[in-house]
Amino acid sequence: MNKYTSALSTVLAAGTLFFTNCSNVDVNKMAEEQGMTINPSPLELHGDSVVFDIETKLPPKLLKKGYTYDVVVQYNPNDAEPIEVGVVSFNGDDYADAPEATPALSERMAFGYEDKFERGQLEYLGRATKVKNQKVKESNDGAFAAMPNGLGQGVVTTSKNYQPVFIANYADHGYNDAEEYTPTNVDFFFLQGSSALRYSEKRGEQGKALTEYVSASNPTRTVTITGSHSPEGSTEANTKLANKRPEAVQSYYESLLKKYKVEEDQAPQFVTKPVVENWSAFKAILKDSDKFTDAEKDEILSVVNGSGDFVSKQLKLQSLASYKKLFRYVYPPLRNAKSEILEIKDKLDPEVIKSRATSIADGQMALDSLSTPELLYAAQFATDLDAKVKIYEAAIRKDDSAIAHNNLGATYFAQAKAADADAAAALIEKAIPHFETAAKSNSMPEAYANLAGAKLMKGDVEGAQADIAKANSSNPSVAATTNAVKGYVALSEGDYDGAIQYFSSAGDDATVLYNKGLAYLLKAEKSGATDFSQATSAFGESINAKDNAWAHYGNAIVAARQSKADDAIKEIKAAGDLKTKAAQDLEFFSLWENADFQAATK
């Protein structure tokens, strides 16, 4: 079938339209010689309406002054009452006695579509009317007749071939399979001006804690030791103390490693950092101290926050009445070396987790053999969908996890994609309660996105839009589903540019790619373009993602519109059960008499 712009067609033979009066107007000759074009033909559905252009031309000098000639157009469905669509009206006062051919008149007409209108015929009648003093004196109608040469025969409904998209959106399992650390803090304090780690510190509470930690051979990644000083002395002296104090602690730690025979490859990495001439710790200690009045604190802070370098400020502090209290309660805690020890958290090997999860799912191990995040983590790696289902079911039994509910439903989605239509519908129904549980208990974006996909499959577009509005997430899968739903709605409404934009950001699901190809195809059809390369490219991507029967069907439509009968028949054969649809589809009207086409669609 070519793009349907027919040449001007002679309407019916003389006598087909019956007029009795209006003797000054040769209406029979008008009907005989009138020319007409319908575009597109067959008609096409876009959105919820059928829109077409009709161009009508009358021969010269046939229409007299005082007369009008109307072309009344209706669509006559096979299974419904006719619908009057519009009128093209010629006024004899404008065209009478014209030396040249009467200019063609064009009108855009439309009617709302219902499924019962798919089969039918565009029809017209001619009406001649005599008008005098703005009053109708004579009016004669012909009978409605089909457009000539099969113009306007039925409605092409390719725009209804869009398919619902359901993408399996899995929520994050919540298990961190990377190396994790448990911090341990040990602080040592020094005398004024000294970097020697005293025996009392080693034997004190902090020293004992460090000894117990090292002797236990805890796996440790790093030990970060930060040295600081009180505001006393020169910059050179302060810098030296801030560097030497961490070194003293590191040296002591290393002696403990040797004492308890920790293997060299298990020794931690040491990081030492000096904090020199910084007032932050000073201010924090002063703020929390109850040894100073508010007035004293304000006086001290006015010095610290005032002008001058570190040394000049410490000299000003020495002149304050509260200095002795500073020296006793604030300065000693600043003479320290603080250690942060990062112990490597003990975790199960990933392969052990997967093995235990399988045993738990099979009822061979207790549910508490793994944590819920570990179970969910193992389910992610299960390649067999039935095994994945069993692990998620175990996680639900363990603590009714919202993540497990959502991910179980998502796995049903994944199973549905590989199932036939009836099994897929049953699996989607099975998934919905789990999505609802996850959405209600945890307002989970993935669950709302999955619900939107399920509702699309059931034809509830409004419900899908409501759920997708709640699925606000940075999860790429959720974003893809959001765009897929919005693209579906745009496509159903005839907004092909909007649909293409959404589908282009909806991932590489086979149905998404097919819908994008359909949007490109319909955009070209609606505009009258003959370049379908973007449509065939998207259909090809869909077939590569999954041997998609609808994508083959789309390619068959493109081939038919380009008058490539062999290619169209080849694609129809690859479209599986859709071949029976092709046998009745007006897209293939030009092939209906083709024997190979008839054989391919049986």
PDB file of N, CA, C and O in Angstrom, residues 18 37 73 85 96-97 135 175 198 297 328 356 365 374 394 396 400 418 424 500 510 519-520 542:
ATOM      1  N   PHE A  18     -29.280  11.725  -7.970  1.00  0.00           N
ATOM      2  CA  PHE A  18     -30.599  11.991  -8.545  1.00  0.00           C
ATOM      3  C   PHE A  18     -31.085  13.352  -8.099  1.00  0.00           C
ATOM      4  O   PHE A  18     -31.265  13.613  -6.923  1.00  0.00           O
ATOM      5  N   THR A  37     -10.255  14.043  -4.208  1.00  0.00           N
ATOM      6  CA  THR A  37      -9.091  13.392  -3.622  1.00  0.00           C
ATOM      7  C   THR A  37      -9.318  13.230  -2.112  1.00  0.00           C
ATOM      8  O   THR A  37      -9.792  14.159  -1.458  1.00  0.00           O
ATOM      9  N   VAL A  73     -20.396  14.749   3.155  1.00  0.00           N
ATOM     10  CA  VAL A  73     -19.553  13.571   3.380  1.00  0.00           C
ATOM     11  C   VAL A  73     -19.984  12.878   4.668  1.00  0.00           C
ATOM     12  O   VAL A  73     -20.214  13.528   5.698  1.00  0.00           O
ATOM     13  N   VAL A  85     -19.879  13.720   8.450  1.00  0.00           N
ATOM     14  CA  VAL A  85     -18.531  14.180   8.783  1.00  0.00           C
ATOM     15  C   VAL A  85     -18.328  15.649   8.435  1.00  0.00           C
ATOM     16  O   VAL A  85     -17.691  16.390   9.168  1.00  0.00           O
ATOM     17  N   ALA A  96     -19.637  31.250 -11.092  1.00  0.00           N
ATOM     18  CA  ALA A  96     -20.440  31.243 -12.318  1.00  0.00           C
ATOM     19  C   ALA A  96     -19.711  31.924 -13.468  1.00  0.00           C
ATOM     20  O   ALA A  96     -19.071  32.979 -13.304  1.00  0.00           O
ATOM     21  N   ASP A  97     -19.826  31.323 -14.639  1.00  0.00           N
ATOM     22  CA  ASP A  97     -19.263  31.882 -15.876  1.00  0.00           C
ATOM     23  C   ASP A  97     -17.772  32.102 -15.803  1.00  0.00           C
ATOM     24  O   ASP A  97     -17.224  32.965 -16.509  1.00  0.00           O
ATOM     25  N   LYS A 135     -33.203  33.168   0.766  1.00  0.00           N
ATOM     26  CA  LYS A 135     -34.119  32.091   1.099  1.00  0.00           C
ATOM     27  C   LYS A 135     -33.938  30.953   0.114  1.00  0.00           C
ATOM     28  O   LYS A 135     -33.729  31.168  -1.076  1.00  0.00           O
ATOM     29  N   TYR A 175      22.644  -5.040  51.437  1.00  0.00           N
ATOM     30  CA  TYR A 175      23.851  -5.676  51.961  1.00  0.00           C
ATOM     31  C   TYR A 175      25.076  -5.062  51.292  1.00  0.00           C
ATOM     32  O   TYR A 175      25.126  -4.918  50.071  1.00  0.00           O
ATOM     33  N   ARG A 198      54.454   8.037  78.301  1.00  0.00           N
ATOM     34  CA  ARG A 198      54.778   7.634  79.669  1.00  0.00           C
ATOM     35  C   ARG A 198      54.293   6.216  79.974  1.00  0.00           C
ATOM     36  O   ARG A 198      53.347   5.705  79.377  1.00  0.00           O
ATOM     37  N   LYS A 297      34.680  33.125  79.627  1.00  0.00           N
ATOM     38  CA  LYS A 297      34.715  32.498  78.304  1.00  0.00           C
ATOM     39  C   LYS A 297      34.709  33.548  77.199  1.00  0.00           C
ATOM     40  O   LYS A 297      35.444  33.438  76.210  1.00  0.00           O
ATOM     41  N   ARG A 328      45.169  24.588  83.752  1.00  0.00           N
ATOM     42  CA  ARG A 328      44.853  23.379  84.502  1.00  0.00           C
ATOM     43  C   ARG A 328      43.801  22.506  83.802  1.00  0.00           C
ATOM     44  O   ARG A 328      43.919  21.260  83.799  1.00  0.00           O
ATOM     45  N   ARG A 356      24.417 -20.846  51.496  1.00  0.00           N
ATOM     46  CA  ARG A 356      23.491 -20.913  52.634  1.00  0.00           C
ATOM     47  C   ARG A 356      22.074 -20.501  52.199  1.00  0.00           C
ATOM     48  O   ARG A 356      21.087 -21.084  52.666  1.00  0.00           O
ATOM     49  N   MET A 365      18.368 -25.425  55.997  1.00  0.00           N
ATOM     50  CA  MET A 365      19.026 -24.638  57.045  1.00  0.00           C
ATOM     51  C   MET A 365      18.005 -23.713  57.666  1.00  0.00           C
ATOM     52  O   MET A 365      16.994 -23.352  57.044  1.00  0.00           O
ATOM     53  N   GLU A 374      21.587 -10.401  53.778  1.00  0.00           N
ATOM     54  CA  GLU A 374      22.394 -11.445  53.143  1.00  0.00           C
ATOM     55  C   GLU A 374      21.535 -12.332  52.242  1.00  0.00           C
ATOM     56  O   GLU A 374      21.941 -12.704  51.133  1.00  0.00           O
ATOM     57  N   ALA A 394      11.683 -17.088  51.231  1.00  0.00           N
ATOM     58  CA  ALA A 394      12.311 -17.349  52.531  1.00  0.00           C
ATOM     59  C   ALA A 394      12.526 -16.048  53.298  1.00  0.00           C
ATOM     60  O   ALA A 394      12.313 -15.978  54.519  1.00  0.00           O
ATOM     61  N   ILE A 396      10.757 -13.358  53.074  1.00  0.00           N
ATOM     62  CA  ILE A 396       9.451 -12.911  53.556  1.00  0.00           C
ATOM     63  C   ILE A 396       9.058 -13.690  54.807  1.00  0.00           C
ATOM     64  O   ILE A 396       8.547 -13.117  55.782  1.00  0.00           O
ATOM     65  N   ASP A 400       9.152 -10.725  56.903  1.00  0.00           N
ATOM     66  CA  ASP A 400       8.153 -10.007  56.102  1.00  0.00           C
ATOM     67  C   ASP A 400       8.744  -8.737  55.484  1.00  0.00           C
ATOM     68  O   ASP A 400       8.102  -7.686  55.445  1.00  0.00           O
ATOM     69  N   ALA A 418       8.877 -14.200  29.782  1.00  0.00           N
ATOM     70  CA  ALA A 418       9.233 -15.397  29.022  1.00  0.00           C
ATOM     71  C   ALA A 418       8.052 -16.349  28.854  1.00  0.00           C
ATOM     72  O   ALA A 418       8.206 -17.427  28.290  1.00  0.00           O
ATOM     73  N   ALA A 424       1.523 -15.213  31.534  1.00  0.00           N
ATOM     74  CA  ALA A 424       2.053 -13.897  31.907  1.00  0.00           C
ATOM     75  C   ALA A 424       1.023 -13.117  32.707  1.00  0.00           C
ATOM     76  O   ALA A 424       1.349 -12.485  33.731  1.00  0.00           O
ATOM     77  N   ILE A 500       8.387   9.562  21.478  1.00  0.00           N
ATOM     78  CA  ILE A 500       9.771   9.267  21.084  1.00  0.00           C
ATOM     79  C   ILE A 500      10.748   9.782  22.134  1.00  0.00           C
ATOM     80  O   ILE A 500      11.709   9.101  22.506  1.00  0.00           O
ATOM     81  N   ALA A 510      12.821  -4.718  25.220  1.00  0.00           N
ATOM     82  CA  ALA A 510      12.375  -4.994  23.852  1.00  0.00           C
ATOM     83  C   ALA A 510      11.055  -4.293  23.532  1.00  0.00           C
ATOM     84  O   ALA A 510      10.873  -3.785  22.418  1.00  0.00           O
ATOM     85  N   ALA A 519       6.189   4.682  17.318  1.00  0.00           N
ATOM     86  CA  ALA A 519       6.025   6.141  17.350  1.00  0.00           C
ATOM     87  C   ALA A 519       6.668   6.783  16.121  1.00  0.00           C
ATOM     88  O   ALA A 519       6.097   7.699  15.509  1.00  0.00           O
ATOM     89  N   TYR A 520       7.867   6.310  15.743  1.00  0.00           N
ATOM     90  CA  TYR A 520       8.512   6.828  14.526  1.00  0.00           C
ATOM     91  C   TYR A 520       7.669   6.505  13.291  1.00  0.00           C
ATOM     92  O   TYR A 520       7.518   7.349  12.391  1.00  0.00           O
ATOM     93  N   SER A 542      14.691  -3.803  18.827  1.00  0.00           N
ATOM     94  CA  SER A 542      13.753  -4.582  19.623  1.00  0.00           C
ATOM     95  C   SER A 542      13.911  -6.075  19.338  1.00  0.00           C
ATOM     96  O   SER A 542      13.923  -6.896  20.262  1.00  0.00           O
TER      97      SER A 542
END
